[in-house]
Steps between C-alpha positions, in 0.01 A plus 500: 500500500600604149824675430865490417846627580831545323811417702787712367854530629768761539743264323523158346518228767331721760271209581205564270452133409495371856292791631246437223493131593467587869205732436339232284538234769371738771195585291415140412514412868239772554271323255573734207512353148822657378734473200851631422597702193814637340453675167857444384765282652865468400623164620669179396319319781168400345223246540247321279133523590255215455382644169860501373579871543839629615496761778743633759556251780451776758140537382452124523625518859265791572211302353586223744492760777145577379419127484399529135634355175737734314392617155648711221274789605713542812813585298402601145849615397817310588843608375772233499844655456719336238795735543584850609272674250228263383220290645244248387153649535240258637146634456210330678718197558638460146826628349443760228857592409831652605537874546784729594449721804488803270244337272281390790502831688487691172139410433410135545470521878256791501281319246458216752345720770149429370559123522640533852202704620254261335656206688487692826139597438407137436662394826325779691169380360567152639667565836414712803844660491805499273841577650734627230877504511703774338850470357816688590393847611200707389733801490705378203418821317679396180250215459180661627356577156490131405436355847259204512585360843523784754316833478371421152299216653407697812373792292326279245317297765464766771702298753648636822875445531696380802874567474731242663851599607787275610642669810779240515660680204495837673351829388141383516351839600674681216386223264137532611500878470689503170272239346196717560672828409604371156145414396245716321209645700266242346730212601564643845127507568505117504804456729318426826789419730806299589599162642844453654649158430788301658536706819744380766493633854270706722213640296447786746826650374346517153174664600625864505615459139163354400323792667719748311439313174126524560535874562713554190285299260154488658505124448443216743768248606325164472740308720853380566574140405788345696788327329441126471741252349392297203181673389613558141316203353497464121704809429497635147870470426844479654734241647293446814329172568168642603402246764848385589577751771164471672466125487855425602477737793159375610587132460684478830500118496836343414544286190281191513799281421865517604616727215395817323472533123671791324339634183683740267290695247690641201411871483467507122428829318131590458411232754128425497276335757771481763218414741529140372758438774287644781351159567848352544588771749179426690635158598675483840865424439513624139730798447448695175734765363560674167844462346695641205843335537601138429668454837165563666369176351765290673311431823150503348297181519267631227555765236194663344520677164183712509281650233612800299358740244834480315587133450787555255634786709488274807700236311765756414509620861541146636792443263664837564495451876622140498171370632436293186817298562408462867157367405656253256733373773206455735310301240802276435536439875132412542422807713145642470412784262145623433412722204165680497354651181782707346738316733373171356555628147865598558575148623404354160702425188418813305253789472357644179388851585366735236250652744650611831867573424485435124839331539407202284647163594700508825662199671366422846689345791425148372402358838155383389387333172277792409478734201314829527340709229348838584150564360334841466196373691551485875401187691279597796358204691416356841606132469442228758647152516699256706871464562707299747178330601334824613238733348645829379378817332665809359478766233682558171616830347741457209563552129749213476356160406710205615547181301599234754716235331579270791553471872236413756174699479470770765186716490508644146878466480748229587768379735844363418697379799463775756420775249129587495313739274143629466308802373262482796522796734353453847530121502694504827198651674340152481597372844521125432692547176742746665573256781556214254734716291699610806539138610653424158732799531608403851575142392707618203684755715567248776321717757303364794227751430137404553219732383259596775178302450264786583631807315212653307608774263140614448450530876821701536385737227164545672682569825701772328188661356334496839805672646457775242134532593596518868740786427220706348247406767730577793709792376294694244211735572247253366197719575647779288615250238150355478350846448758576233425182304125549531467875449809614308748777570384768748377822342701818529851353523742796472727557202872475580717716274674498261294224337589320179695693234294610204 
């Protein structure tokens, strides 16, 4: 087998990431050597590969679905929003500058198409199949000229396109038809068919509509995937905890001890790597929620200040909303607080930032003996070590360099009383370390909580990926999907007017 496929969507959040991962896991279980790819990703949820490259975390998750190591080739362009109108551009795993949306779409993006196609071509030369993920909708006609992730990639690489639609939102048939009808004849020739996602109910009631859609477009429906809770692992952005819903619902066992632990995560602006708390939510008896008001910290046994792409802005937000004062009270009372990356930095004495916000010297919350200076060069690393008597690993993505002036060492950061801080993302995925940390939190909070001795975050993640593979295997037309990946879009697909505007 040698081929590829681009998974597009009628909208953002139609399920492209999880469908791509599901197809990857299905293929690898068939003995196919497969890799994921996304030409351009816009996300604050990123990951560091073994070679020290920063890519979208969704592509790292998809690589795991393929049972391969993620590389920068799988996501050559990553955009990390820094506000409403500008983003940091990460090219082949390294930041190359900040650009406004107008500046990026005005010329820079189109110039990157060659790099994107070269990366895809290299992957296709190494793997039996490459499953590509699109972004947003391929019918965003205002952006088609500079597109390097949807039809620009499909046309450049000759890939067939499968369009995913979220029926749970309503209007899926109109979305399928309209997506095709707004594309040029050349683009339409690659749109092979449709996949309905998140269906609830009796699928026989949907079949007449699928038959009519086939008649109207001449394109094949490739299946109807039922709605399943908790399949949105490693989402690109948002306030969701990507594994929280699934793991909490599937972990039917009661808390291992007498009490539960309540974790409040401050929903800071430009929150990054919110998946850091997934591993906490995977523990039976740990309840995780996002908060934005000080009163919501009152009953929390642990407060997490997560990473952010806007550290100074997050500081301002914490102060404006009264959360800074609430965190200071917690620290004075000896109640646990954990800061991760940008959240660690805001807990320090001050920040000198002439890089991210260009705000100069800004006072921090003063809860940790740490001073932070932002450097133009970004730290990208995969550190390993030991803490609380347990081995632990993680990954670092930050411009701020911390000078630790006291406290008890904790990973790369420190601990003072019950305030903990580290730059390490992903450290809580280390099972022994997570259990040791939660025992410390429970003792400080006076809770009779006991971590379950057998929770394996890696095993839970594998279980999730297998569930995605099962969805494709049991509910998609896998014979037709196989032919599509191997042979490309069928010849003679009809043109649906009006087509793209000139």
